[in-house]
Amino acid sequence: AQSVTQLDSQVPVFEEAPVELRCNYSSSVSVYLFWYVQYPNQGLQLLLKYLSGSTLVKGINGFEAEFNKSQTSFHLRKPSVHISDTAEYFCAVWGGGSYIPTFGRGTSLIVHP
Amino acid sequence: EAQVTQNPRYLITVTGKKLTVTCSQNMNHEYMSWYRQDPGLGLRQIYYSMNVEVTDKGDVPEGYKVSRKEKRNFPLILESPSPNQTSLYFCASSSVYNEQFFGPGTRLTVL
């Protein structure tokens, strides 16, 4: 079965600083990768996705992620965060022979002024 | 507007009283699913459906039922709710292996 590990449960950072949220998954066979964001009291919405093609993926709100097949990682980055980026971030993997998407446990990004 | 709707948004009930949470999507997606979100556990899939009349268990199906009689609707049924089903529930729809569109969530409390 597929597994997804988000290495940090909480990441505190100051406004305008860079941030990286880490995600590793277990299978490198034909997987599709996603990052979702959940703002307080809301559902999840897509930040970015990797289905194929360029390994550097750009998403909304200035976020980007790089698919690294050899390290089975899909880390999320932003060069300068804003207070409004405070939210829960989920990495998800789909494929590898399974019809069930697998989500990580989430990383809470807390941006301080 | 493309969206997934869920009702009710909040529900407090008692142990053993059957309830249904509705889910509807207007994007003609084949794939629909239900998740529960619990602190520290992320999202776990309860059931999914690949198309009308095609449903299958996810990772945590015990105590839940679903049906897919129409492509747009995918209700979640708790026939005898218990306190360990207190959670935040999300419905989602998508094409297979692509971005999922999530509903706003249903916060369920079982006393």
Short mmCIF file of C-alpha atoms in Angstrom, two decimals:
data_model
loop_
_atom_site.label_atom_id
_atom_site.label_comp_id
_atom_site.label_asym_id
_atom_site.label_seq_id
_atom_site.Cartn_x
_atom_site.Cartn_y
_atom_site.Cartn_z
CA ALA A 1 0.00 0.00 0.00
CA GLN A 2 1.07 3.52 -0.73
CA SER A 3 2.21 5.74 2.14
CA VAL A 4 2.88 9.46 2.37
CA THR A 5 5.08 11.07 5.01
CA GLN A 6 4.98 14.75 5.80
CA LEU A 7 8.03 15.11 7.95
CA ASP A 8 6.97 18.20 9.88
CA SER A 9 3.64 18.46 11.68
CA GLN A 10 4.15 22.17 12.29
CA VAL A 11 6.38 24.77 10.63
CA PRO A 12 6.60 28.24 12.20
CA VAL A 13 8.14 30.96 10.05
CA PHE A 14 8.33 34.74 9.95
CA GLU A 15 6.60 36.75 7.27
CA GLU A 16 8.66 37.25 4.07
CA ALA A 17 10.95 34.32 4.93
CA PRO A 18 11.26 31.31 2.60
CA VAL A 19 9.62 28.02 3.52
CA GLU A 20 9.85 24.38 2.50
CA LEU A 21 7.27 21.75 3.47
CA ARG A 22 8.55 18.24 2.98
CA CYS A 23 6.72 15.25 1.52
CA ASN A 24 8.01 11.75 0.82
CA TYR A 25 6.04 8.83 -0.60
CA SER A 26 6.68 5.13 -0.75
CA SER A 27 6.12 4.09 -4.38
CA SER A 28 7.83 5.46 -7.47
CA VAL A 29 5.68 3.50 -9.91
CA SER A 30 3.41 5.74 -12.02
CA VAL A 31 2.19 8.05 -9.29
CA TYR A 32 0.50 11.40 -9.47
CA LEU A 33 1.32 13.98 -6.82
CA PHE A 34 -0.70 16.80 -5.30
CA TRP A 35 -0.46 19.51 -2.68
CA TYR A 36 -3.68 20.83 -1.16
CA VAL A 37 -4.22 23.72 1.24
CA GLN A 38 -6.90 23.95 3.90
CA TYR A 39 -7.64 27.34 5.42
CA PRO A 40 -9.41 27.40 8.81
CA ASN A 41 -12.98 26.13 8.67
CA GLN A 42 -12.80 25.42 4.96
CA GLY A 43 -12.47 22.45 2.65
CA LEU A 44 -9.31 21.55 0.78
CA GLN A 45 -8.30 23.24 -2.44
CA LEU A 46 -5.57 22.36 -4.89
CA LEU A 47 -2.26 24.25 -4.73
CA LEU A 48 -0.49 22.34 -7.48
CA LYS A 49 -0.17 18.92 -9.07
CA TYR A 50 2.33 16.77 -10.91
CA LEU A 51 0.87 14.42 -13.50
CA SER A 52 3.72 14.27 -16.03
CA GLY A 53 6.25 16.47 -17.82
CA SER A 54 8.47 19.03 -16.12
CA THR A 55 9.50 18.02 -12.63
CA LEU A 56 9.23 21.62 -11.38
CA VAL A 57 5.60 22.49 -10.92
CA LYS A 58 4.24 25.96 -10.22
CA GLY A 59 0.97 26.48 -8.42
CA ILE A 60 -1.24 29.20 -7.04
CA ASN A 61 -0.19 31.88 -4.55
CA GLY A 62 3.50 31.66 -5.52
CA PHE A 63 4.04 28.06 -4.40
CA GLU A 64 6.09 25.54 -6.35
CA ALA A 65 7.15 21.92 -5.88
CA GLU A 66 9.73 19.64 -7.38
CA PHE A 67 9.11 15.99 -8.20
CA ASN A 68 12.22 13.95 -7.38
CA LYS A 69 11.71 10.37 -8.55
CA SER A 70 14.98 8.99 -7.18
CA GLN A 71 14.30 10.36 -3.71
CA THR A 72 10.52 9.79 -3.94
CA SER A 73 9.93 13.33 -2.73
CA PHE A 74 7.64 16.20 -3.67
CA HIS A 75 8.64 19.11 -1.44
CA LEU A 76 6.63 22.34 -1.49
CA ARG A 77 8.42 25.70 -1.48
CA LYS A 78 7.66 29.38 -1.41
CA PRO A 79 10.42 32.04 -1.51
CA SER A 80 8.56 34.59 0.64
CA VAL A 81 5.53 33.77 2.77
CA HIS A 82 2.69 36.02 3.79
CA ILE A 83 0.49 36.00 6.88
CA SER A 84 -2.36 34.76 4.68
CA ASP A 85 -0.40 31.56 3.95
CA THR A 86 -1.12 30.36 7.47
CA ALA A 87 -3.03 27.11 6.87
CA GLU A 88 -2.82 23.32 6.88
CA TYR A 89 -1.03 21.78 3.89
CA PHE A 90 -1.58 18.22 2.70
CA CYS A 91 0.53 16.18 0.32
CA ALA A 92 -1.32 13.45 -1.59
CA VAL A 93 -0.31 10.60 -3.87
CA TRP A 94 -2.54 8.74 -6.28
CA GLY A 95 -1.74 5.85 -8.60
CA GLY A 96 0.81 3.09 -8.24
CA GLY A 97 -1.94 0.58 -8.96
CA SER A 98 -4.42 1.92 -6.39
CA TYR A 99 -7.73 3.70 -6.93
CA ILE A 100 -7.47 5.20 -3.44
CA PRO A 101 -5.57 8.48 -3.04
CA THR A 102 -3.30 8.57 0.00
CA PHE A 103 -2.90 11.74 2.03
CA GLY A 104 -0.17 12.72 4.43
CA ARG A 105 -1.09 13.78 7.95
CA GLY A 106 -0.69 17.44 7.13
CA THR A 107 1.73 20.25 7.99
CA SER A 108 0.50 23.30 9.81
CA LEU A 109 2.26 26.40 8.44
CA ILE A 110 2.19 29.25 10.93
CA VAL A 111 3.39 32.60 9.63
CA HIS A 112 4.34 35.15 12.28
CA PRO A 113 4.46 38.92 11.63
CA GLU B 1 -19.87 27.61 -10.85
CA ALA B 2 -18.13 24.25 -10.48
CA GLN B 3 -18.72 22.97 -6.99
CA VAL B 4 -19.31 20.14 -4.57
CA THR B 5 -22.06 20.69 -2.04
CA GLN B 6 -22.64 18.86 1.21
CA ASN B 7 -25.51 18.97 3.67
CA PRO B 8 -25.81 19.43 6.52
CA ARG B 9 -22.71 21.44 7.43
CA TYR B 10 -23.10 20.72 11.13
CA LEU B 11 -24.90 17.86 12.83
CA ILE B 12 -25.23 16.75 16.43
CA THR B 13 -26.94 13.43 16.95
CA VAL B 14 -27.18 10.57 19.43
CA THR B 15 -25.80 7.05 19.30
CA GLY B 16 -27.82 4.73 17.09
CA LYS B 17 -29.92 7.30 15.25
CA LYS B 18 -29.55 6.76 11.50
CA LEU B 19 -28.36 9.74 9.48
CA THR B 20 -27.49 10.64 5.91
CA VAL B 21 -25.05 13.28 4.69
CA THR B 22 -25.74 14.32 1.13
CA CYS B 23 -23.12 15.19 -1.50
CA SER B 24 -23.67 16.56 -4.97
CA GLN B 25 -21.32 17.71 -7.74
CA ASN B 26 -22.01 19.59 -10.97
CA MET B 27 -18.82 18.77 -12.91
CA ASN B 28 -19.89 15.43 -14.41
CA HIS B 29 -17.04 13.67 -12.60
CA GLU B 30 -16.94 9.88 -12.61
CA TYR B 31 -15.00 9.54 -9.36
CA MET B 32 -16.50 10.54 -6.03
CA SER B 33 -15.32 9.79 -2.54
CA TRP B 34 -15.88 10.40 1.16
CA TYR B 35 -13.15 11.21 3.66
CA ARG B 36 -13.00 11.76 7.36
CA GLN B 37 -10.50 14.17 8.87
CA ASP B 38 -9.29 13.67 12.43
CA PRO B 39 -6.57 15.65 14.22
CA GLY B 40 -3.13 14.21 13.58
CA LEU B 41 -4.43 11.58 11.16
CA GLY B 42 -4.91 13.64 8.00
CA LEU B 43 -7.60 12.55 5.57
CA ARG B 44 -8.67 8.93 5.37
CA GLN B 45 -10.91 7.66 2.63
CA ILE B 46 -14.11 5.93 3.70
CA TYR B 47 -15.66 4.87 0.37
CA TYR B 48 -15.23 5.76 -3.25
CA SER B 49 -17.22 5.36 -6.45
CA MET B 50 -15.82 5.02 -9.95
CA ASN B 51 -19.22 5.60 -11.59
CA VAL B 52 -22.95 5.03 -11.20
CA GLU B 53 -23.67 1.82 -9.28
CA VAL B 54 -19.92 1.20 -8.77
CA THR B 55 -18.71 1.69 -5.21
CA ASP B 56 -15.85 0.27 -3.18
CA LYS B 57 -14.32 0.46 0.27
CA GLY B 58 -11.61 2.90 1.14
CA ASP B 59 -9.29 2.67 4.11
CA VAL B 60 -11.87 3.09 6.93
CA PRO B 61 -15.29 1.81 5.71
CA GLU B 62 -16.57 0.21 8.94
CA GLY B 63 -19.86 1.69 10.12
CA TYR B 64 -20.60 3.53 6.86
CA LYS B 65 -22.63 2.89 3.72
CA VAL B 66 -22.83 4.71 0.41
CA SER B 67 -24.84 4.57 -2.78
CA ARG B 68 -24.39 6.01 -6.29
CA LYS B 69 -27.70 5.92 -8.10
CA GLU B 70 -27.00 9.08 -10.10
CA LYS B 71 -23.69 10.42 -11.33
CA ARG B 72 -23.98 13.72 -9.46
CA ASN B 73 -24.98 12.39 -6.01
CA PHE B 74 -23.05 10.29 -3.51
CA PRO B 75 -24.71 10.17 -0.07
CA LEU B 76 -22.97 8.86 3.04
CA ILE B 77 -25.13 6.82 5.39
CA LEU B 78 -24.44 6.06 9.04
CA GLU B 79 -27.04 3.47 10.00
CA SER B 80 -26.12 3.30 13.69
CA PRO B 81 -23.72 6.12 14.53
CA SER B 82 -21.32 5.75 17.45
CA PRO B 83 -19.19 8.35 19.28
CA ASN B 84 -16.02 7.21 17.46
CA GLN B 85 -17.61 8.49 14.24
CA THR B 86 -17.48 12.04 15.56
CA SER B 87 -15.35 13.72 12.92
CA LEU B 88 -15.13 16.21 10.07
CA TYR B 89 -16.34 14.66 6.82
CA PHE B 90 -15.51 15.73 3.28
CA CYS B 91 -16.98 14.68 -0.02
CA ALA B 92 -14.82 15.04 -3.12
CA SER B 93 -15.19 14.52 -6.86
CA SER B 94 -12.69 14.27 -9.71
CA SER B 95 -11.58 12.49 -12.80
CA VAL B 96 -9.57 9.40 -11.86
CA TYR B 97 -5.97 10.21 -10.89
CA ASN B 98 -6.56 13.95 -11.11
CA GLU B 99 -7.26 16.95 -8.90
CA GLN B 100 -10.06 16.36 -6.41
CA PHE B 101 -12.66 19.04 -5.72
CA PHE B 102 -13.75 19.05 -2.11
CA GLY B 103 -16.99 20.06 -0.48
CA PRO B 104 -17.04 22.49 2.47
CA GLY B 105 -17.21 19.70 5.05
CA THR B 106 -19.74 18.32 7.53
CA ARG B 107 -18.88 18.45 11.21
CA LEU B 108 -20.58 15.51 12.91
CA THR B 109 -20.85 15.00 16.66
CA VAL B 110 -22.29 11.74 17.98
CA LEU B 111 -23.25 11.84 21.66
#
